Amino acid sequence: MPVIYMDNNATTKVDPAVLEEMLPYFSEQYGNPSSMHMFGGMVGRKISEARERVAASFGCQPGEIIFNACGTEGDNTAIRSALASQPDKRHIITTRVEHPAVLNLVKHLERKGYEATYLGVDEQGRLDLDELRDAIRHDTALISVMFANNETGVIFPIKEIAEIAKERGVLMHTDAVQVLGKVPFDLKDIPVDFLAVSGHKVHAPKGVGAMFVRKGVQFRPFMMGGHQEHGRRAGTENTTGIIGLGKACELAMGNVAHENTVVRALRDKLEKKLIEAVPDTRINGVVDSRLPNTTSLAFQFVEGESILLMLDAFGVCASSGSACTSGSLEPSHVLRAMGVPFTYAHGSIRFSLSRFNTEADVDLVVAELPKIIHRLREISPFKRTEGEAPACTC
Amino acid sequence: MWEYTDKVREHFINPKNVGEIADASCVGEVGSLACGDALKLYLKVDENDRIVDAKFQTFGCASAIASSSALTEMIKGKTVDEAMDVSNQDIAEFLGGLPKEKMHCSVMGKEALEAAVANLRGLPMAPHEEGEIVCECFGVTDTTIRKAIAENNLKTVEEITDFTKAGGGCGKCLDKLADLLAESKGVLKPLQPVAPARPAGLTNLQRMKLISKIIDEEISPSLQKDGGNIELVDVDGKTVLVQLRGACSSCKSSQLTLKQFVEKRLRDAVDPDLVVEEVR
Ligand code: FES
């Protein structure tokens, strides 16, 4: 049975062109880039090329890129560095809907004596910039706000937020893991100090990431050891991963237009047809400011895992929220922060597409999912009959 | 994604006994939309106390649907008492096992059965509704937690969460869960599956006061209506000594009144072993 993969915000397929570029560096060109000999030097040059490609896709200087293992490492490094370089400042501002890579770290820091303000979102998942302005204090060390939400796809006004931070002299970090290749951005225009991305969300392999640290911003390394990455991130480089990430970033830049036309059209068709076919269905998140590949659909009176498992029988891979929270018993923290009613929150399914999805994929989901929801509603004690008011609006 | 057995998958994809029973003898309802799991169990019981039909409606994950389906299959054809012997572990075993984090689904099945039987017996509430709410996120009471600890021999707070969901939300109740666990160490006695109809563990003084109260407030006024009366003389262990007055003292069926009415009422309300004797 072919796999219909619509969980690209969790991870992506390695692009064949990325794999091709990486392959020789597993076998023939296996030198250590730190070695003095030519054999290692060739790999070092390839890493420099990757750095240039990543920098080009961010609109920054190659020297502002640090390669690391993943988005979580980038987020952790940025936040810890910002705090370590300003020991007299004890306050952090973030949002309630961040990825656990930020949220759990900030909660941990609170236990260590830092103070945090968690900005709320409205029912469409939007931030209130006045609330942000009011939250800034004389001892605010950092504002950390994600570029786009992984569950709903809602895009935050990062440029405006970074400008507010800059005006008030506060460092600014953004988790940009979901936007690369989906939303064009140029760090010459957006005055953030730190930004983190992850390879496996952009068709590069797992285990590689990159972070941007603006030139002139004080930096405190998270990992210490050798002189790799100019002493900013010790440890022998994941050379094949970095080379793959460089290629993936180059492809991502060329893909932004396709993502915003073809992929967006597929997503819109999926969303429209499902809403038409299934009563009591709604979209989580503001419709006109979302990632072009993402939809979080809420089906009332049914439970997400049951939907996913039935979809799995057709080879369809989706998600019932953030993959990192799938062991949780409660609806996702993002949907709760948005105040999505329980009747909808438990039945929320995220579809996240990529350039590898086809019209036939969408057609199959549109054909099968309404039947699945109907079946589960038949089993549910909360189902309602046509025309009746919903049984529960809690 | 969770590792489910083929049997769980089978009962999830093709659940048995889905639906309502229009003329059900009783219905048991547990869980809620807010908790993410809810089960409504319908039983049809014949005059011999045998479950001739069982159906369910479930809102929840694959294990919740599979556990409900398994439960209905397991109890159909059993007497109510036999069905009550089905434990949550039996439900999980029937399915070839459940992931430990999903054991609460089998507990929900057992609770729905208890709620349905309480409903059948005319008892006011299912046992899981008694007690104090410990976990506000999922509305779990101390009674449910103590019972889950005792019946499943739970050893850690995480296991309590796996079996009851308590502690799986904001985490505010984790300390209280640890306290209940500590309290249970060494006293792992399974609780009665159905709520006791009468208060248990009364001291002598409490027992005497309760007997006196029931005689004064219920039994005496009802005998007075027929021109008689009753007076409590003494309580000696399990023996209640009374004196009949007025019309009752000369009534030929006074022994019947004492046994069928006074003794029965006191046994129901206070202690099943009480004996009522007349002092002349
Ligand atoms: S009160 Fe128990 S988890 Fe929130």
XYZ file of C-alpha atoms and ligand atoms in Angstrom:
678
model
C 0.000 0.000 0.000
C 1.468 3.386 -0.942
C 2.036 5.805 1.905
C 0.226 9.121 1.640
C 2.413 11.282 3.790
C 0.751 14.422 5.149
C 2.766 14.905 8.334
C 5.527 17.118 6.982
C 5.519 19.477 9.980
C 6.712 16.474 12.008
C 9.397 15.456 9.558
C 10.007 15.333 5.804
C 11.328 12.952 3.235
C 14.963 13.544 2.294
C 14.907 15.053 -1.188
C 16.667 12.707 -3.677
C 18.886 15.601 -4.797
C 19.928 16.159 -1.161
C 20.734 12.488 -0.714
C 22.763 12.449 -3.911
C 24.859 15.368 -2.719
C 25.479 13.685 0.633
C 26.331 10.166 -0.538
C 30.012 10.601 -1.502
C 30.707 12.087 1.922
C 29.703 8.851 3.625
C 32.078 6.703 1.599
C 34.783 8.279 -0.568
C 35.129 11.696 1.097
C 35.085 10.742 4.709
C 37.809 13.064 5.981
C 37.537 15.064 9.170
C 37.215 18.751 8.235
C 39.460 19.682 11.186
C 42.391 17.631 9.837
C 45.385 19.383 8.390
C 45.644 17.140 5.359
C 44.060 17.712 1.967
C 41.662 14.819 2.422
C 40.020 16.539 5.369
C 40.364 19.970 3.775
C 38.132 18.943 0.867
C 35.340 18.162 3.299
C 35.979 21.458 5.093
C 35.494 23.325 1.817
C 32.218 21.491 1.225
C 31.037 22.578 4.668
C 31.893 26.178 3.790
C 29.800 25.825 0.662
C 26.912 24.491 2.783
C 27.306 27.465 5.138
C 27.078 29.852 2.199
C 23.955 28.128 0.914
C 22.262 28.295 4.322
C 23.276 31.940 4.767
C 21.893 32.767 1.313
C 18.546 31.249 2.199
C 18.430 33.310 5.416
C 19.692 36.553 3.906
C 22.663 36.714 6.303
C 26.463 36.338 6.317
C 27.994 32.820 6.353
C 29.854 33.796 9.537
C 26.505 34.252 11.267
C 25.582 30.561 10.831
C 26.407 27.880 13.389
C 25.689 24.268 12.492
C 24.285 22.071 15.207
C 22.102 18.996 15.704
C 18.526 20.258 15.529
C 16.013 23.013 16.167
C 15.850 22.132 19.847
C 19.588 22.694 20.192
C 19.337 26.033 18.381
C 16.473 27.199 20.614
C 18.242 26.080 23.781
C 21.544 27.655 22.742
C 19.973 30.998 21.848
C 17.955 31.290 25.059
C 20.781 30.195 27.343
C 23.290 32.413 25.539
C 21.039 35.470 25.831
C 20.672 34.894 29.582
C 24.331 34.083 30.180
C 25.495 37.246 28.423
C 23.198 39.484 30.526
C 23.484 38.096 34.062
C 21.714 41.083 35.612
C 18.557 40.505 33.584
C 16.191 37.852 34.928
C 13.037 38.105 32.803
C 12.046 36.229 29.632
C 9.037 36.795 27.392
C 7.654 33.967 25.302
C 4.252 32.624 24.233
C 1.964 29.878 25.460
C 2.039 28.165 22.077
C 5.776 27.615 21.600
C 7.291 24.254 20.780
C 8.336 22.249 23.863
C 11.974 23.045 22.932
C 11.300 26.583 24.152
C 8.416 26.087 26.565
C 10.019 23.373 28.663
C 13.328 25.225 28.815
C 11.641 28.438 29.980
C 9.691 26.504 32.627
C 12.967 24.961 33.768
C 14.586 28.391 33.947
C 11.690 29.639 36.067
C 12.524 26.913 38.566
C 16.091 28.241 38.551
C 14.945 31.716 39.587
C 14.182 33.453 36.286
C 10.822 35.108 35.719
C 8.795 34.481 32.592
C 5.811 36.075 30.910
C 3.851 33.773 28.612
C 1.905 35.771 26.024
C -1.540 34.384 25.283
C -3.190 34.033 21.895
C -6.753 34.742 20.813
C -9.164 32.069 19.595
C -7.609 32.260 16.146
C -4.114 31.766 17.524
C -2.969 35.403 17.121
C -0.738 37.383 19.479
C -1.584 40.814 20.831
C 1.421 43.091 20.228
C 0.231 45.584 22.863
C 0.372 42.778 25.401
C 3.941 42.171 24.269
C 4.853 45.867 24.633
C 3.339 45.934 28.128
C 5.225 42.810 29.158
C 8.689 44.260 28.483
C 10.505 45.236 31.709
C 13.827 46.906 32.458
C 15.224 43.462 33.294
C 13.833 41.602 30.272
C 16.731 39.634 28.807
C 15.028 38.032 25.846
C 11.877 37.754 23.778
C 11.457 34.308 22.226
C 8.544 33.977 19.798
C 8.161 31.287 17.152
C 7.960 32.390 13.489
C 5.026 30.078 12.726
C 3.163 27.592 14.857
C 3.810 23.946 14.091
C 0.271 22.787 14.896
C -1.985 25.429 13.374
C 0.467 26.979 10.915
C -0.408 30.475 12.207
C 2.379 32.911 11.238
C 3.388 35.520 13.804
C 4.460 39.076 12.803
C 8.116 38.403 13.558
C 9.397 41.552 11.833
C 7.190 43.789 14.000
C 8.006 41.831 17.143
C 11.740 42.058 16.426
C 11.406 45.811 15.826
C 9.648 46.256 19.155
C 12.411 44.252 20.844
C 15.115 46.299 19.150
C 13.498 49.631 20.104
C 13.413 48.522 23.727
C 16.943 47.099 23.678
C 15.863 43.508 24.282
C 17.421 40.496 22.538
C 15.079 38.535 20.271
C 15.046 34.859 19.310
C 12.739 33.077 16.916
C 12.163 29.383 16.360
C 11.892 29.353 12.552
C 11.771 25.573 12.194
C 8.462 25.595 10.314
C 8.961 28.514 7.945
C 12.059 27.698 5.920
C 11.002 27.058 2.305
C 7.390 27.983 3.077
C 7.551 31.691 3.906
C 10.153 33.945 2.279
C 12.205 35.840 4.858
C 15.333 37.921 4.772
C 17.287 38.559 7.944
C 18.514 41.879 6.547
C 14.945 43.143 7.064
C 14.046 41.307 10.250
C 16.168 42.446 13.189
C 16.121 39.204 15.192
C 19.303 38.304 17.062
C 18.911 34.529 17.059
C 17.019 32.149 14.762
C 16.919 28.355 14.701
C 16.039 25.835 11.978
C 16.102 22.074 11.696
C 17.244 20.000 8.716
C 14.643 17.286 8.797
C 11.773 19.759 8.352
C 13.175 20.903 4.974
C 13.916 17.596 3.258
C 17.406 17.247 4.760
C 18.153 14.361 7.143
C 17.465 14.220 10.883
C 20.240 15.165 13.291
C 21.357 18.412 11.693
C 20.270 21.984 12.265
C 21.520 25.532 11.952
C 21.239 28.662 13.990
C 21.753 32.278 13.128
C 23.492 34.582 15.598
C 23.611 38.177 14.425
C 27.110 39.592 14.117
C 27.983 41.673 17.158
C 25.562 39.879 19.472
C 27.363 38.372 22.428
C 27.412 34.623 22.235
C 27.975 32.009 24.924
C 28.464 28.478 23.577
C 26.215 25.704 24.770
C 28.766 22.981 23.997
C 32.447 23.368 24.682
C 35.348 21.264 23.463
C 37.262 21.619 20.205
C 37.447 24.598 17.872
C 34.764 23.517 15.462
C 32.382 26.268 14.309
C 34.963 28.810 15.517
C 34.607 27.526 19.044
C 30.921 28.299 19.094
C 29.735 24.698 18.871
C 32.279 22.037 19.732
C 32.145 18.472 18.454
C 33.123 16.869 15.170
C 30.800 18.115 12.478
C 27.934 16.010 11.164
C 29.490 16.540 7.754
C 26.995 14.634 5.621
C 24.092 16.211 7.482
C 25.520 19.703 7.047
C 26.127 19.096 3.340
C 22.567 17.820 3.037
C 21.216 20.840 4.890
C 23.112 23.182 2.574
C 21.573 21.559 -0.483
C 18.129 21.438 1.153
C 18.270 25.178 1.911
C 19.193 25.918 -1.697
C 16.240 23.812 -2.872
C 13.965 25.405 -0.258
C 14.664 28.880 -1.629
C 13.733 27.738 -5.107
C 10.656 26.042 -3.719
C 8.964 28.938 -1.924
C 6.890 29.922 -4.976
C 5.776 26.327 -5.604
C 4.878 25.975 -1.934
C 2.721 29.110 -2.090
C 0.908 28.134 -5.283
C 0.743 24.379 -5.892
C 1.035 23.107 -2.312
C -1.241 25.873 -1.018
C -3.875 24.935 -3.634
C -3.725 21.285 -2.569
C -4.085 22.267 1.085
C -6.983 24.592 0.293
C -8.761 21.905 -1.711
C -8.344 19.374 1.092
C -9.659 21.825 3.652
C -12.594 23.052 1.565
C -13.775 19.582 0.524
C -13.566 18.201 4.066
C -15.448 21.134 5.558
C -18.122 20.737 2.885
C -18.427 16.998 3.422
C -18.302 16.825 7.220
C -20.730 18.892 9.323
C -19.459 20.418 12.579
C -15.913 20.846 11.312
C -13.780 23.930 11.708
C -10.271 25.211 11.088
C -8.046 25.878 14.093
C -6.147 29.126 13.507
C -6.518 32.308 11.510
C -7.254 31.343 7.925
C -5.439 34.074 6.027
C -2.103 34.083 7.835
C -0.984 30.492 7.894
C 1.774 28.348 6.459
C 0.680 27.330 2.949
C 1.096 23.615 3.670
C -0.697 23.297 7.017
C -4.263 22.815 8.136
C -5.486 21.899 11.578
C -9.059 20.671 11.227
C -11.302 20.015 14.199
C -14.068 17.439 13.893
C -16.588 17.753 16.696
C -17.569 14.754 18.886
C -14.816 12.370 17.782
C -11.366 11.699 19.146
C -8.157 12.354 17.217
C -6.307 9.090 17.759
C -9.265 7.085 16.504
C -9.369 9.197 13.333
C -5.609 8.793 12.804
C -5.711 5.055 13.243
C -8.551 4.667 10.761
C -6.717 6.910 8.290
C -3.647 4.751 8.822
C -5.596 1.844 7.350
C -5.539 3.758 4.035
C -1.825 4.531 4.389
C -2.560 8.152 5.285
C -0.145 9.713 7.782
C -1.331 12.802 9.639
C -1.019 14.033 13.198
C -3.366 14.842 16.043
C -1.235 17.761 17.230
C 2.454 18.164 17.901
C 4.307 14.869 17.554
C 6.233 15.751 20.690
C 3.049 15.833 22.767
C 1.471 12.640 21.466
C 2.043 10.862 24.794
C 0.004 13.492 26.601
C -3.513 12.838 27.837
C -4.763 16.361 27.323
C -5.544 18.167 24.081
C -2.527 20.068 22.774
C -1.337 23.101 24.724
C -1.705 25.161 21.551
C -5.409 24.376 21.136
C -6.000 24.919 24.849
C -4.235 28.292 24.714
C -6.545 29.239 21.828
C -9.577 28.254 23.896
C -10.723 25.679 21.333
C -13.761 23.969 22.954
C -13.097 20.429 24.203
C -15.741 19.112 21.812
C -13.473 20.214 18.963
C -10.030 20.078 20.543
C -10.034 16.313 21.093
C -10.981 15.735 17.460
C -8.317 17.939 15.874
C -6.200 16.559 13.056
C -3.239 18.281 11.433
C -2.444 17.701 7.786
C 0.877 19.175 6.653
C 1.720 18.761 2.976
C 4.919 19.050 0.976
C 6.021 19.336 -2.630
C 5.880 15.523 -2.797
C 2.094 15.410 -2.286
C -0.222 15.020 -5.267
C -3.805 15.738 -6.178
C -4.507 11.994 -5.888
C -3.365 12.070 -2.236
C -5.831 14.821 -1.470
C -8.621 13.053 -3.360
C -8.151 9.876 -1.359
C -8.336 11.701 1.985
C -11.391 13.623 0.804
C -13.033 10.343 -0.225
C -12.263 8.385 2.967
C -12.122 10.783 5.887
C -15.816 11.847 5.887
C -16.778 8.152 6.117
C -14.397 7.674 9.028
C -15.799 10.648 10.930
C -19.333 9.455 10.256
C -18.500 6.009 11.597
C -16.877 7.324 14.745
C -19.779 9.682 15.355
C -22.126 6.719 15.096
C -20.212 5.075 17.951
C -19.947 8.261 20.020
C -22.488 8.952 22.776
C -22.215 12.652 21.934
C -23.332 12.468 18.311
C -26.185 14.693 17.338
C -28.837 14.245 14.759
C -29.160 16.608 11.821
C -30.601 20.020 12.638
C -30.322 19.561 16.388
C -28.254 21.920 18.492
C -24.894 20.491 19.552
C -25.211 18.343 22.660
C -22.405 20.108 24.447
C -20.667 23.410 23.917
C -18.134 23.204 26.736
C 1.834 5.811 17.673
C 0.927 3.194 20.262
C 1.714 -0.471 19.777
C -1.664 -2.197 19.694
C -2.302 -5.919 19.514
C -4.209 -7.347 16.547
C -7.132 -7.997 18.878
C -7.264 -4.320 19.937
C -7.159 -3.289 16.289
C -9.862 -5.787 15.410
C -12.186 -4.571 18.182
C -11.446 -0.972 17.223
C -12.016 -1.322 13.493
C -15.001 -3.690 13.861
C -16.373 -3.047 17.332
C -19.040 -5.461 18.548
C -22.313 -4.370 20.181
C -22.248 -0.694 19.224
C -25.409 1.277 19.889
C -28.231 1.783 22.349
C -30.766 -0.623 23.875
C -34.122 1.145 23.740
C -35.623 -0.828 26.648
C -32.409 -1.305 28.620
C -32.721 -2.534 32.198
C -29.981 -0.147 33.196
C -27.441 2.313 31.822
C -23.984 3.130 33.137
C -22.284 6.340 32.084
C -18.712 7.373 32.847
C -16.211 9.952 31.582
C -16.880 13.214 29.808
C -16.016 15.154 26.687
C -13.618 17.313 28.674
C -11.692 14.224 29.782
C -11.450 12.921 26.230
C -13.005 9.565 27.129
C -16.646 8.704 27.723
C -18.550 5.435 27.763
C -22.267 4.735 27.959
C -23.112 1.092 28.641
C -26.612 -0.349 28.187
C -27.592 -3.688 29.741
C -30.689 -5.810 29.261
C -31.094 -8.139 32.248
C -33.697 -10.952 32.418
C -35.700 -12.146 35.426
C -32.880 -14.545 36.377
C -30.434 -11.642 36.657
C -28.748 -12.755 33.452
C -27.346 -10.154 31.025
C -29.088 -11.026 27.774
C -27.814 -8.022 25.840
C -25.118 -5.371 26.241
C -24.399 -2.406 23.979
C -22.186 0.644 24.185
C -21.424 4.088 22.848
C -17.878 5.362 23.267
C -16.114 8.633 22.648
C -12.385 8.070 22.862
C -9.264 6.560 21.447
C -8.811 3.152 19.842
C -8.237 1.444 23.211
C -11.381 3.004 24.674
C -13.488 1.695 21.788
C -11.796 -1.721 21.867
C -12.164 -1.995 25.676
C -15.881 -1.193 25.436
C -16.377 -3.748 22.691
C -14.427 -6.377 24.664
C -16.404 -5.692 27.839
C -19.761 -6.176 26.141
C -18.574 -9.435 24.599
C -17.296 -10.678 27.951
C -20.414 -9.978 30.014
C -23.119 -11.065 27.596
C -24.717 -14.282 28.903
C -23.290 -13.873 32.408
C -25.385 -13.164 35.492
C -24.934 -9.708 36.919
C -22.875 -11.113 39.807
C -20.653 -13.076 37.410
C -20.213 -9.963 35.271
C -19.154 -7.976 38.300
C -16.237 -10.374 38.710
C -14.806 -9.122 35.400
C -11.913 -6.836 36.313
C -10.172 -4.208 34.251
C -7.195 -6.571 33.913
C -9.581 -9.170 32.447
C -10.638 -6.647 29.811
C -7.005 -5.855 28.984
C -6.126 -9.556 28.873
C -9.067 -10.315 26.589
C -7.539 -7.800 24.161
C -4.090 -9.383 24.388
C -2.880 -6.443 26.481
C -3.055 -2.661 26.284
C -0.169 -0.154 26.328
C 0.328 0.708 30.003
C -0.501 4.358 29.316
C -3.885 3.201 28.023
C -4.892 1.004 30.960
C -7.315 3.726 32.058
C -9.498 2.681 29.106
C -10.015 -0.760 30.661
C -10.689 0.900 34.027
C -13.338 3.038 32.325
C -15.004 -0.164 31.081
C -15.094 -1.619 34.566
C -16.443 1.646 35.998
C -19.213 1.786 33.407
C -20.203 -1.755 34.376
C -20.268 -0.803 38.053
C -22.297 2.306 37.245
C -24.790 0.243 35.215
C -25.185 -2.334 37.990
C -25.584 0.432 40.594
C -28.298 1.835 38.339
C -29.930 -1.595 38.101
C -29.892 -2.022 41.877
C -31.362 1.408 42.395
C -28.278 2.709 44.151
C -27.852 6.437 43.915
C -24.382 6.606 42.444
C -21.546 4.573 41.094
C -18.619 4.091 43.458
C -16.252 6.124 41.326
C -18.386 9.194 41.900
C -17.909 8.968 45.643
C -15.096 10.558 47.522
C -13.190 13.752 47.047
C -11.920 14.996 43.702
C -8.137 14.697 43.756
C -7.360 15.414 40.088
C -9.339 18.394 38.857
C -8.174 18.079 35.258
C -9.852 14.700 34.834
C -12.306 14.735 37.769
C -10.766 11.668 39.454
C -11.681 11.007 43.093
C -9.600 9.535 45.913
C -11.952 6.517 45.957
C -11.173 5.717 42.329
C -7.455 6.175 42.898
C -7.362 4.016 46.050
C -9.315 1.331 44.259
C -7.037 1.400 41.200
C -3.960 1.182 43.444
C -5.376 -1.762 45.372
C -6.809 -3.746 42.478
C -3.876 -3.284 40.120
C -1.118 -3.253 42.702
C 0.136 0.110 41.456
C 3.577 1.108 42.648
C 4.299 4.537 41.142
C 2.542 7.828 40.481
C 3.032 7.277 36.731
C 1.133 4.011 37.020
C -1.722 5.832 38.743
C -1.825 8.165 35.734
C -1.785 5.222 33.315
C -4.702 3.578 35.084
C -6.858 6.553 36.099
C -5.583 9.532 34.054
C -5.162 11.442 37.350
C -2.006 13.520 37.083
C -1.976 13.470 33.280
C -2.878 17.150 32.896
C -1.509 20.177 34.738
C 0.288 18.004 37.291
C -1.072 19.965 40.272
C -2.322 16.790 41.932
C 0.922 14.786 41.697
C 1.804 15.363 45.365
C -1.628 14.149 46.437
C -1.209 11.057 44.260
C 2.116 10.366 45.970
C 0.366 10.703 49.358
C -2.347 8.216 48.372
C 0.338 5.837 47.166
C 2.264 6.139 50.422
C -0.922 5.587 52.400
C -1.684 2.437 50.417
C 1.657 0.748 51.122
C 0.929 -2.393 53.072
C -2.842 -1.967 53.030
C -3.612 -3.113 49.518
C -7.131 -4.310 50.192
C -9.501 -4.316 47.218
C -12.533 -2.164 47.883
C -16.093 -3.381 47.408
C -17.006 -2.968 43.756
C -20.425 -1.487 44.506
C -21.031 1.366 46.908
C -22.077 0.055 50.294
C -25.681 1.039 50.999
C -24.949 1.674 54.640
C -22.193 3.447 56.486
C -19.315 1.164 57.384
C -16.926 1.214 60.317
C -19.207 2.888 62.886
C -18.054 3.093 66.475
C -20.427 1.751 69.197
C -21.524 5.240 70.074
C -22.097 6.187 66.421
C -24.056 2.959 65.865
C -26.244 3.619 68.883
C -26.905 7.214 67.859
C -27.820 6.167 64.335
C -30.221 3.464 65.600
C -31.826 5.935 67.968
C -32.165 8.516 65.204
C -33.825 6.093 62.789
C -36.233 4.864 65.441
C -37.147 8.400 66.502
C -37.391 9.946 63.073
C -38.715 7.119 60.897
C -39.970 4.044 62.752
C -41.723 5.670 65.672
C -43.713 8.205 63.595
C -44.882 5.474 61.262
C -46.066 3.264 64.168
C -47.772 6.263 65.757
C -49.959 6.575 62.685
C -51.522 3.222 63.671
C -51.896 4.188 67.317
C -48.755 2.445 68.508
C -45.198 3.406 69.312
C -41.740 2.064 69.994
C -39.002 2.977 72.413
C -35.314 2.125 72.319
C -34.246 0.500 75.556
C -30.661 -0.478 74.923
C -28.124 -1.605 72.312
C -26.034 -4.545 73.404
C -23.466 -5.330 70.751
C -25.529 -6.321 67.720
C -28.750 -6.685 69.722
C -31.223 -3.815 69.734
C -33.618 -3.952 72.685
C -36.918 -2.135 72.232
C -40.262 -1.827 73.950
C -43.476 -1.640 71.990
C -46.123 0.757 73.278
C -49.736 1.653 72.685
C -51.593 -0.412 70.127
C -48.431 -2.272 69.197
C -47.956 -3.780 72.632
C -51.215 -5.707 72.342
C -51.057 -6.358 68.603
C -51.019 -10.017 67.522
C -48.662 -9.321 64.701
C -46.212 -7.342 66.790
C -43.456 -9.905 66.094
C -44.016 -9.414 62.400
C -43.730 -5.652 62.838
C -40.528 -6.093 64.793
C -38.862 -8.431 62.306
C -40.266 -7.314 58.943
C -40.291 -3.638 59.558
C -38.124 -2.498 62.469
C -35.305 -5.031 62.145
C -35.224 -4.858 58.337
C -35.066 -1.077 58.305
C -32.266 -1.003 60.911
C -30.310 -3.707 59.112
C -30.541 -1.783 55.832
C -29.567 1.522 57.326
C -27.052 0.561 60.018
C -25.699 -2.990 60.084
C -26.860 -6.221 58.351
C -26.148 -8.268 61.490
C -28.459 -6.385 63.871
C -31.096 -8.359 65.771
C -34.106 -6.588 67.247
C -35.608 -8.011 70.441
C -38.559 -6.912 72.432
C -38.202 -6.243 76.162
C -41.474 -6.726 77.982
S -5.261 18.324 38.747
Fe -4.514 16.381 38.259
S -3.478 16.712 36.447
Fe -4.342 18.638 36.809
